[in-house]
Short mmCIF file of C-alpha atoms and ligand atoms in Angstrom, two decimals:
data_model
loop_
_atom_site.label_atom_id
_atom_site.label_comp_id
_atom_site.label_asym_id
_atom_site.label_seq_id
_atom_site.Cartn_x
_atom_site.Cartn_y
_atom_site.Cartn_z
CA MET A 1 47.54 -15.25 -52.67
CA THR A 2 47.19 -13.58 -49.29
CA PRO A 3 50.37 -12.12 -47.95
CA ARG A 4 51.54 -13.87 -44.65
CA PHE A 5 51.44 -10.62 -42.63
CA GLN A 6 47.86 -10.13 -43.72
CA LYS A 7 46.87 -13.52 -42.20
CA ILE A 8 48.65 -12.83 -39.21
CA LEU A 9 46.81 -9.39 -38.91
CA PHE A 10 43.71 -10.66 -39.56
CA VAL A 11 44.14 -13.35 -36.80
CA VAL A 12 45.26 -10.81 -34.30
CA LEU A 13 42.23 -8.57 -35.10
CA PHE A 14 39.74 -11.52 -34.71
CA VAL A 15 41.02 -12.86 -31.40
CA SER A 16 41.27 -9.27 -30.01
CA SER A 17 37.70 -8.66 -31.08
CA VAL A 18 36.51 -11.79 -29.45
CA ALA A 19 38.53 -10.94 -26.43
CA MET A 20 36.85 -7.39 -26.02
CA THR A 21 33.53 -8.74 -26.63
CA ALA A 22 33.94 -10.92 -23.43
CA VAL A 23 35.12 -8.21 -21.52
CA LEU A 24 32.16 -6.05 -22.40
CA VAL A 25 29.89 -8.62 -21.58
CA ARG A 26 31.33 -9.43 -18.30
CA LEU A 27 31.68 -5.61 -17.59
CA ARG A 28 28.06 -5.20 -18.42
CA GLU A 29 27.01 -7.93 -15.96
CA ARG A 30 29.24 -6.31 -13.36
CA ALA A 31 27.28 -3.09 -13.75
CA HIS A 32 23.78 -4.81 -13.47
CA ASP A 33 25.03 -6.55 -10.40
CA ARG A 34 26.15 -3.40 -9.09
CA LEU A 35 22.72 -1.63 -9.58
CA LEU A 36 20.86 -4.27 -8.06
CA GLN A 37 22.81 -4.68 -5.14
CA GLY A 38 23.26 -0.66 -4.54
CA ASP A 39 24.95 -1.01 -1.32
CA GLN A 40 27.82 -1.38 -3.15
CA THR A 41 27.95 2.14 -4.77
CA GLN A 42 25.89 3.78 -1.69
CA GLY A 43 27.78 4.44 1.56
CA THR A 44 25.76 2.60 4.39
CA SER A 45 26.48 5.62 6.86
CA ALA A 46 27.90 9.14 6.78
CA PRO A 47 31.71 9.65 7.20
CA ALA A 48 32.56 9.89 10.92
CA VAL A 49 33.26 13.64 10.27
CA ALA A 50 30.01 14.52 8.64
CA PRO A 51 28.46 17.17 10.90
CA LEU A 52 25.15 16.49 12.56
CA GLU A 53 21.96 17.69 10.57
CA GLU A 54 18.38 18.17 11.52
CA VAL A 55 15.91 16.01 9.64
CA THR A 56 12.33 15.47 9.75
CA MET A 57 11.17 11.85 10.18
CA MET A 58 7.38 11.42 9.07
CA VAL A 59 6.68 8.81 11.67
CA ALA A 60 3.79 6.37 11.71
CA ASP A 61 1.44 5.63 14.28
CA ASP A 62 -0.88 2.41 13.89
CA MET A 63 -3.23 3.39 16.62
CA THR A 64 -4.38 6.46 14.96
CA SER A 65 -3.32 5.77 11.39
CA THR A 66 -1.30 8.96 11.18
CA LEU A 67 1.93 10.14 10.42
CA ALA A 68 3.71 13.04 12.56
CA PRO A 69 6.65 14.98 12.22
CA GLU A 70 9.73 14.03 14.49
CA THR A 71 12.92 16.12 14.36
CA ILE A 72 16.06 14.51 15.05
CA ALA A 73 19.77 15.03 14.37
CA LEU A 74 21.65 12.81 11.94
CA PRO A 75 25.08 12.81 10.34
CA LEU A 76 24.19 12.19 6.51
CA PRO A 77 26.26 11.62 3.51
CA ASP A 78 26.45 14.44 0.89
CA GLU A 79 25.53 12.46 -1.87
CA PRO A 80 21.81 12.79 -2.53
CA GLN A 81 21.09 8.99 -3.27
CA ALA A 82 23.19 7.96 -0.09
CA ARG A 83 21.52 10.87 1.85
CA ALA A 84 18.07 9.24 1.16
CA ARG A 85 19.26 5.79 1.99
CA SER A 86 20.78 6.53 5.25
CA LEU A 87 17.52 8.70 6.22
CA LEU A 88 15.21 5.77 5.08
CA ASN A 89 17.20 3.19 7.21
CA ARG A 90 17.15 5.39 9.92
CA LEU A 91 13.39 5.95 9.82
CA LEU A 92 12.78 2.22 9.10
CA SER A 93 15.03 0.83 11.71
CA GLN A 94 13.25 3.21 14.44
CA TYR A 95 10.02 1.19 13.85
CA SER A 96 11.86 -1.91 15.58
CA ASN A 97 12.20 0.04 19.09
CA ALA A 98 10.37 -1.27 22.00
CA HIS A 99 7.98 1.73 22.12
CA SER A 100 7.33 2.18 18.24
CA MET A 101 3.71 3.03 17.49
CA HIS A 102 4.22 1.28 14.23
CA PRO A 103 5.92 -1.81 15.28
CA LEU A 104 8.30 -3.69 12.60
CA PRO A 105 10.67 -6.37 12.86
CA THR A 106 14.51 -5.44 12.89
CA THR A 107 16.18 -6.17 9.57
CA THR A 108 19.72 -4.99 8.34
CA ASN A 109 19.48 -2.30 5.97
CA PRO A 110 15.63 -2.52 5.09
CA VAL A 111 16.41 -0.07 2.06
CA GLU A 112 19.34 -1.43 -0.17
CA ALA A 113 19.36 1.31 -2.56
CA VAL A 114 17.70 4.70 -3.54
CA PHE A 115 18.08 5.84 -7.17
CA LEU A 116 16.98 9.56 -7.78
CA MET A 117 16.13 10.09 -11.46
CA PRO A 118 15.12 13.27 -13.25
CA LEU A 119 11.44 13.26 -14.26
CA SER A 120 10.85 13.61 -17.86
CA LYS A 121 9.82 17.38 -18.56
CA THR A 122 6.88 16.12 -20.95
CA ALA A 123 5.45 13.51 -18.47
CA PRO A 124 2.13 14.51 -17.26
CA SER A 125 2.10 15.54 -13.56
CA HIS A 126 -0.80 14.10 -10.97
CA ALA A 127 -2.74 17.26 -11.67
CA GLY A 128 -3.03 16.29 -15.29
CA SER A 129 -0.83 19.30 -16.59
CA VAL A 130 2.31 19.03 -18.56
CA ARG A 131 5.38 19.76 -16.54
CA ASP A 132 7.06 23.02 -17.47
CA ALA A 133 10.94 23.76 -17.41
CA ALA A 134 10.62 25.27 -13.93
CA GLN A 135 9.78 22.01 -12.60
CA SER A 136 12.77 20.20 -14.24
CA GLU A 137 14.37 19.68 -10.88
CA ASP A 138 11.71 17.20 -9.95
CA ARG A 139 13.07 13.69 -9.14
CA ILE A 140 11.50 10.31 -8.99
CA ALA A 141 12.81 8.30 -6.16
CA ILE A 142 13.11 4.48 -6.74
CA VAL A 143 13.31 2.85 -3.21
CA ASN A 144 14.59 -0.58 -3.47
CA LEU A 145 13.72 -2.38 -0.11
CA SER A 146 15.34 -5.49 0.90
CA ASN A 147 13.60 -8.99 0.62
CA PRO A 148 13.81 -9.76 4.44
CA PHE A 149 12.22 -6.31 5.02
CA ALA A 150 9.26 -7.04 3.04
CA ALA A 151 8.99 -10.76 3.89
CA LEU A 152 9.09 -9.91 7.75
CA HIS A 153 6.77 -6.90 7.41
CA PRO A 154 3.33 -7.25 9.04
CA SER A 155 0.73 -8.29 6.49
CA GLY A 156 -2.43 -5.75 6.70
CA LEU A 157 -3.71 -2.77 4.72
CA GLU A 158 -3.10 -0.22 7.60
CA THR A 159 0.39 -1.15 8.51
CA GLU A 160 1.45 -1.76 5.00
CA THR A 161 0.04 1.71 3.84
CA LEU A 162 1.56 3.50 6.63
CA THR A 163 5.04 2.15 5.83
CA VAL A 164 4.75 3.43 2.22
CA LEU A 165 3.33 6.62 3.18
CA SER A 166 5.95 7.13 5.90
CA ILE A 167 8.97 6.74 3.48
CA CYS A 168 7.15 8.69 0.90
CA ALA A 169 6.62 11.86 3.48
CA THR A 170 10.08 11.49 4.86
CA LEU A 171 11.54 11.69 1.48
CA HIS A 172 9.31 14.63 0.66
CA ALA A 173 10.29 16.54 3.85
CA ASN A 174 14.21 16.33 3.42
CA LEU A 175 14.59 16.23 -0.18
CA PRO A 176 11.66 18.37 -1.56
CA GLN A 177 12.92 17.61 -5.03
CA VAL A 178 11.54 14.04 -4.74
CA THR A 179 7.85 14.32 -6.23
CA GLU A 180 7.27 10.81 -7.12
CA VAL A 181 8.12 7.53 -5.65
CA ARG A 182 8.36 4.04 -6.56
CA PHE A 183 9.09 0.67 -5.10
CA LEU A 184 11.06 -2.38 -5.82
CA VAL A 185 11.83 -5.33 -3.51
CA GLY A 186 15.14 -6.99 -4.11
CA GLY A 187 15.71 -5.21 -7.36
CA GLU A 188 12.55 -6.46 -8.67
CA GLN A 189 8.96 -5.02 -9.19
CA GLN A 190 6.53 -7.01 -6.63
CA ALA A 191 2.80 -6.61 -6.61
CA THR A 192 2.79 -5.55 -2.86
CA LEU A 193 4.78 -5.24 0.24
CA HIS A 194 3.28 -8.31 2.14
CA GLY A 195 -0.03 -8.79 0.54
CA HIS A 196 -1.60 -5.49 0.67
CA ALA A 197 0.02 -1.96 0.02
CA ASP A 198 0.15 -1.59 -3.84
CA LEU A 199 3.85 -1.54 -5.09
CA THR A 200 2.97 -1.17 -8.89
CA GLN A 201 1.69 2.35 -8.55
CA THR A 202 3.76 5.59 -8.60
CA TYR A 203 3.23 7.53 -5.31
CA LEU A 204 3.05 11.19 -5.32
CA THR A 205 4.67 12.90 -2.20
CA ALA A 206 3.06 16.24 -2.72
CA ALA A 207 -0.25 15.74 -0.91
CA SER A 208 1.59 14.62 2.09
CA ALA A 209 3.85 17.48 2.97
CA ALA A 210 0.79 20.00 2.17
CA ALA A 211 -1.20 18.36 4.67
CA SER A 212 1.18 17.33 7.18
CA GLY A 213 2.43 20.73 7.71
CA ALA A 214 6.19 19.58 7.63
CA GLN A 215 8.13 21.85 5.82
CA PRO A 216 11.46 20.66 4.71
CA MET B 1 0.72 18.04 13.89
CA ALA B 2 -0.36 14.97 12.79
CA ALA B 3 -0.98 13.92 9.32
CA SER B 4 -4.18 12.11 8.48
CA LEU B 5 -3.63 8.71 6.25
CA SER B 6 -6.00 10.26 3.92
CA ALA B 7 -3.55 12.87 3.09
CA GLY B 8 -0.47 10.44 2.15
CA CYS B 9 1.08 10.29 -1.06
CA GLY B 10 -1.35 10.10 -3.76
CA VAL B 11 -1.18 7.78 -6.67
CA GLY B 12 0.14 8.76 -10.19
CA ALA B 13 -2.51 9.06 -12.56
CA ALA B 14 -0.03 8.51 -15.24
CA ALA B 15 0.21 4.76 -14.01
CA GLN B 16 -3.61 4.16 -14.27
CA THR B 17 -4.08 2.94 -17.80
CA ALA B 18 -7.81 2.48 -19.39
CA ALA B 19 -7.30 -1.03 -20.89
CA GLN B 20 -10.71 -1.85 -19.98
CA THR B 21 -13.88 -0.31 -19.46
CA ALA B 22 -16.64 -0.52 -16.99
CA ALA B 23 -20.47 0.73 -17.20
CA PRO B 24 -21.50 3.06 -14.25
CA SER B 25 -24.15 1.94 -12.29
CA GLU B 26 -27.28 3.86 -11.40
CA THR B 27 -28.92 4.39 -7.75
CA LEU B 28 -31.44 1.74 -7.57
CA PRO B 29 -34.86 1.41 -5.71
CA LEU B 30 -34.69 0.37 -2.05
CA ARG B 31 -36.19 -3.08 -2.92
CA HIS B 32 -33.40 -3.91 -5.17
CA PHE B 33 -30.66 -2.58 -2.77
CA THR B 34 -27.86 -5.07 -3.23
CA VAL B 35 -24.69 -4.95 -1.13
CA VAL B 36 -21.62 -6.99 -2.35
CA LEU B 37 -19.39 -8.59 0.38
CA ASP B 38 -15.96 -9.34 -0.88
CA ALA B 39 -13.84 -11.73 1.47
CA ALA B 40 -10.33 -10.68 0.67
CA HIS B 41 -7.82 -13.25 -0.19
CA GLY B 42 -8.53 -16.77 -0.71
CA GLY B 43 -7.13 -20.12 -2.48
CA ASN B 44 -3.32 -19.94 -2.49
CA ASP B 45 -3.32 -16.51 -1.11
CA PRO B 46 -3.67 -16.86 2.65
CA GLY B 47 -3.41 -13.03 3.51
CA ALA B 48 -1.91 -12.37 7.03
CA TRP B 49 -1.47 -15.05 9.62
CA LEU B 50 -3.34 -14.17 12.71
CA GLY B 51 -3.85 -14.85 16.28
CA ALA B 52 -0.66 -16.17 17.42
CA GLY B 53 0.65 -13.28 19.20
CA ASP B 54 2.54 -10.44 17.66
CA SER B 55 4.62 -12.54 15.23
CA PRO B 56 2.34 -15.11 13.74
CA SER B 57 3.50 -17.25 11.12
CA PRO B 58 2.30 -20.37 9.13
CA GLU B 59 4.51 -22.37 11.21
CA THR B 60 2.60 -21.37 14.35
CA GLN B 61 0.11 -24.12 15.08
CA SER B 62 -2.61 -21.48 16.52
CA ALA B 63 -2.08 -19.23 13.76
CA MET B 64 -5.43 -18.77 11.48
CA ALA B 65 -5.01 -17.43 7.65
CA GLU B 66 -6.70 -14.09 7.01
CA LYS B 67 -8.72 -15.71 4.22
CA ALA B 68 -10.65 -17.88 6.47
CA VAL B 69 -11.26 -15.11 8.62
CA THR B 70 -12.56 -12.88 6.19
CA LEU B 71 -14.84 -15.61 4.49
CA ALA B 72 -16.29 -16.21 8.04
CA MET B 73 -17.18 -12.74 8.64
CA SER B 74 -18.44 -12.33 4.99
CA GLN B 75 -20.98 -14.93 5.78
CA ARG B 76 -22.08 -13.98 9.16
CA LEU B 77 -22.51 -10.34 7.78
CA ARG B 78 -24.38 -11.87 5.03
CA ALA B 79 -26.78 -13.41 7.36
CA LEU B 80 -27.14 -10.21 9.20
CA LEU B 81 -27.89 -8.30 6.03
CA VAL B 82 -30.57 -10.81 4.60
CA ALA B 83 -32.41 -10.70 7.68
CA ARG B 84 -32.65 -6.94 7.33
CA GLY B 85 -34.03 -7.27 3.70
CA PHE B 86 -30.81 -6.82 1.56
CA THR B 87 -30.07 -8.51 -1.42
CA VAL B 88 -26.31 -9.82 -0.85
CA ILE B 89 -23.87 -10.97 -3.23
CA GLU B 90 -20.47 -12.62 -2.13
CA THR B 91 -17.49 -12.37 -4.36
CA ARG B 92 -16.61 -15.94 -2.78
CA GLN B 93 -18.35 -18.65 -0.65
CA SER B 94 -15.37 -20.88 -0.52
CA ASP B 95 -11.63 -21.04 -0.19
CA VAL B 96 -11.05 -19.97 -3.85
CA ALA B 97 -8.45 -17.75 -5.26
CA LEU B 98 -9.99 -14.56 -6.92
CA ASP B 99 -8.06 -11.95 -8.44
CA GLU B 100 -8.96 -8.05 -8.18
CA ASP B 101 -10.30 -8.04 -11.73
CA ALA B 102 -12.38 -10.85 -10.98
CA ARG B 103 -13.84 -9.19 -7.65
CA ALA B 104 -14.65 -5.97 -9.30
CA THR B 105 -16.27 -7.92 -12.40
CA VAL B 106 -18.62 -9.53 -9.68
CA ALA B 107 -19.44 -6.17 -7.93
CA ASN B 108 -20.03 -4.30 -11.20
CA HIS B 109 -22.43 -6.76 -12.46
CA ALA B 110 -24.28 -6.37 -9.39
CA GLN B 111 -24.87 -2.58 -9.51
CA ALA B 112 -24.56 -2.69 -5.78
CA GLY B 113 -25.58 0.26 -3.53
CA ALA B 114 -22.57 -0.67 -1.13
CA CYS B 115 -19.53 -2.85 -1.82
CA ILE B 116 -17.72 -3.96 1.50
CA VAL B 117 -14.20 -5.46 1.34
CA LEU B 118 -13.30 -7.38 4.24
CA HIS B 119 -9.68 -7.79 5.47
CA ALA B 120 -8.31 -8.90 8.94
CA THR B 121 -4.86 -7.85 10.43
CA GLU B 122 -2.84 -8.57 13.47
CA ALA B 123 -1.36 -5.12 13.33
CA GLY B 124 -2.90 -1.98 14.85
CA SER B 125 -6.14 -1.75 16.98
CA GLY B 126 -9.74 -1.73 16.10
CA VAL B 127 -11.29 -1.20 12.51
CA HIS B 128 -9.39 0.34 9.81
CA LEU B 129 -11.50 1.61 7.07
CA PHE B 130 -10.14 2.61 3.39
CA VAL B 131 -11.35 4.54 0.66
CA SER B 132 -9.93 4.51 -2.83
CA SER B 133 -7.35 7.57 -3.08
CA LEU B 134 -8.56 8.09 -6.68
CA SER B 135 -9.32 11.83 -7.39
CA PRO B 136 -13.22 12.14 -7.95
CA ALA B 137 -14.41 12.34 -11.57
CA GLN B 138 -17.45 12.81 -13.57
CA PRO B 139 -19.54 9.88 -14.58
CA GLN B 140 -19.24 9.12 -18.24
CA LEU B 141 -20.75 6.55 -20.44
CA LEU B 142 -17.65 4.50 -20.55
CA LEU B 143 -15.09 4.50 -17.88
CA PRO B 144 -11.42 3.35 -17.46
CA TRP B 145 -11.56 -0.02 -15.71
CA LYS B 146 -8.70 0.79 -13.41
CA THR B 147 -9.95 3.94 -12.17
CA ALA B 148 -13.68 3.43 -12.64
CA GLN B 149 -14.29 4.04 -8.70
CA ALA B 150 -13.26 7.81 -9.45
CA THR B 151 -16.72 8.59 -10.30
CA ARG B 152 -18.35 6.89 -7.09
CA VAL B 153 -15.44 8.08 -4.69
CA ALA B 154 -17.10 10.96 -3.24
CA GLU B 155 -19.97 8.43 -2.18
CA SER B 156 -17.61 5.94 -0.83
CA LEU B 157 -16.32 8.80 1.16
CA LYS B 158 -19.76 9.17 2.62
CA LEU B 159 -20.28 5.52 3.12
CA GLY B 160 -16.79 5.55 5.04
CA GLY B 161 -18.37 8.13 7.19
CA THR B 162 -21.28 6.12 8.02
CA LEU B 163 -19.39 3.02 8.77
CA ASN B 164 -17.05 4.89 11.07
CA SER B 165 -19.54 6.65 13.11
CA ALA B 166 -21.55 3.40 13.54
CA LEU B 167 -18.61 1.47 14.70
CA SER B 168 -17.37 4.34 16.82
CA THR B 169 -20.55 4.40 18.54
CA ALA B 170 -20.77 0.47 18.77
CA GLY B 171 -21.14 0.25 22.56
CA ARG B 172 -23.77 -2.30 23.67
CA ASP B 173 -26.83 -0.81 25.74
CA GLY B 174 -25.00 2.73 25.30
CA GLU B 175 -21.86 1.64 26.91
CA SER B 176 -19.44 4.17 25.37
CA SER B 177 -16.37 2.27 26.62
CA LEU B 178 -17.19 -0.55 23.98
CA ALA B 179 -17.04 1.84 21.23
CA ILE B 180 -14.59 0.05 18.60
CA PRO B 181 -11.46 2.45 17.84
CA THR B 182 -11.94 3.32 14.13
CA THR B 183 -9.82 4.87 11.55
CA LEU B 184 -10.53 6.16 7.94
CA GLY B 185 -7.90 6.57 5.38
CA ARG B 186 -7.67 6.49 2.06
CA THR B 187 -4.87 4.39 -0.29
CA THR B 188 -4.51 2.83 -3.80
CA LEU B 189 -7.05 -0.30 -3.78
CA PRO B 190 -6.73 -2.39 -6.80
CA GLY B 191 -9.90 -4.05 -6.61
CA ILE B 192 -11.81 -1.30 -5.31
CA ASP B 193 -10.36 1.28 -7.79
CA SER B 194 -12.38 -0.99 -10.40
CA MET B 195 -15.56 -0.85 -8.73
CA THR B 196 -18.52 1.23 -9.94
CA CYS B 197 -20.12 0.98 -6.51
CA PRO B 198 -19.68 3.02 -3.11
CA ALA B 199 -17.11 0.99 -2.04
CA VAL B 200 -15.25 0.73 1.39
CA ALA B 201 -12.38 -1.67 2.60
CA VAL B 202 -12.91 -2.89 6.20
CA GLU B 203 -10.00 -4.06 8.05
CA VAL B 204 -10.57 -5.94 11.48
CA ALA B 205 -7.65 -5.56 13.86
CA PRO B 206 -7.84 -7.11 17.19
CA LEU B 207 -8.76 -4.70 20.19
CA ARG B 208 -5.63 -3.57 22.33
CA GLU B 209 -5.02 -1.92 25.45
CA ASN B 210 -4.11 1.62 24.74
CA ALA B 211 -0.51 1.19 26.09
CA HIS B 212 2.58 2.91 24.99
CA GLY B 213 3.66 1.37 21.67
CA GLY B 214 1.58 0.03 18.99
CA THR B 215 2.19 -3.46 20.49
CA GLY B 216 -0.21 -2.77 23.44
CA LYS B 217 -1.66 -6.14 25.08
CA VAL B 218 -4.44 -7.78 22.81
CA THR B 219 -7.65 -7.55 24.68
CA SER B 220 -9.89 -9.09 21.94
CA ALA B 221 -8.48 -11.42 19.27
CA VAL B 222 -10.06 -10.74 15.62
CA ASP B 223 -11.38 -13.97 15.92
CA ASP B 224 -13.15 -13.18 19.22
CA ALA B 225 -16.74 -14.16 18.85
CA ASP B 226 -18.09 -11.13 20.96
CA TYR B 227 -16.18 -8.67 19.36
CA GLN B 228 -16.81 -9.89 15.70
CA THR B 229 -20.48 -9.84 16.47
CA ARG B 230 -20.07 -6.17 17.86
CA VAL B 231 -18.11 -5.10 14.40
CA LEU B 232 -20.46 -6.95 12.14
CA ASN B 233 -23.66 -5.48 13.90
CA ALA B 234 -22.27 -2.16 13.65
CA LEU B 235 -21.51 -2.86 10.02
CA ALA B 236 -24.94 -3.96 9.26
CA ALA B 237 -26.52 -1.09 11.13
CA ALA B 238 -24.32 1.31 9.20
CA LEU B 239 -25.57 -0.31 6.01
CA LEU B 240 -29.36 -0.12 7.18
CA ALA B 241 -28.51 3.79 7.55
CA TRP B 242 -26.80 3.96 3.98
CA ARG B 243 -29.87 2.27 2.46
CA SER B 244 -32.39 4.81 3.98
CA GLU B 245 -29.98 7.61 3.06
CA ALA B 246 -30.06 6.27 -0.75
CA ALA B 247 -33.75 5.96 -0.42
CA ALA B 248 -34.36 9.71 0.86
CA PRO B 249 -35.17 11.87 -1.92
ZN1 ZN C 301 -5.89 -8.64 3.97
#
């Protein structure tokens, strides 16, 4: 017959394993929510004491279908993902100014989060070659745009394309380690920005920097 | 220094897989010169909402769906091209939904000498031409479906140039003030990227005063009959020039 202390021990262990399972499931859900919301993990602005830094915005012009570099001074957080997010929110917010040449409606925090991830060393590059160790600093930026930003963005091939290219080129100009960019909208993959610009593709940033003459 | 749109972010080759294949088309004799007209959007995809100021929406009574404007342009351009002796195939002749693969399938079966994808927008000014951003590739017996356009992209750029110069000199009776501001860019275009014909996306925007800011006052709306006629006549003239070029030895 099983001794009484063993029965008690079994019950205690069983109850604690169930409790631990519940805690783990809850923690996983919270981590997933944090990842999707992004703004809970990335500061929305630089600390008040952050010094001003010169950054290059690659600004779109609908009349000429071009991007032009514009240097401004901004306080930016140190953490690269938060930096990228602050930079892009500043870029996109300036498009709602009265004299913008690429007018977009005002939305709060159009970029919810930017995730910078190392690129696999063996992933084929755009040139078809295999990345070597020297390129292992390369990062892919996953830019999570807000649902209102995508929903209110003007619909059209040129305007949507310019927004995507302006984001890619601005990232490359200020974070040269970013060589590829992918987009999410509200944490999910979406076919297009607002009916036109393809958001299922990986965009390569190198071509834009080379041709625009914007040196980071 | 401004960066041309064509120099923007490229598209990762890694993302383009070869799930299907497409047969390359040959250059065809003049009498069989076929143009495929693809009116973008349709059915449950209205495209942009146009013609109701700077922030059009389906709620605005005067707003027009882009799908209706592109269909009307396709039908008018078809008439102009048929009158000039072209064989014309439209991807849609009514308000039906078509996915990008279906559009490319129509274009590839037609073995067309030119494929024109028509869009309309409220953003920007004039006509925006777009060619696929795929890197040129050598023709092969079997082509990856998603990147079939790579073998024709050099010709598509030439066709884009021909359309660009026709639109930029579209003034009536030599009035250069009536030229249509035109831009030529490159981007990833899921439908066109699968087409084996020289292909260009033509996006018609309103004409605007060249004021400060991209929201310069609209002087001719996208559905303005006179403006549309100028655009479509210029496209027809450009396709005539393109056909002559193709026929030249
Ligand atoms: Zn469209």
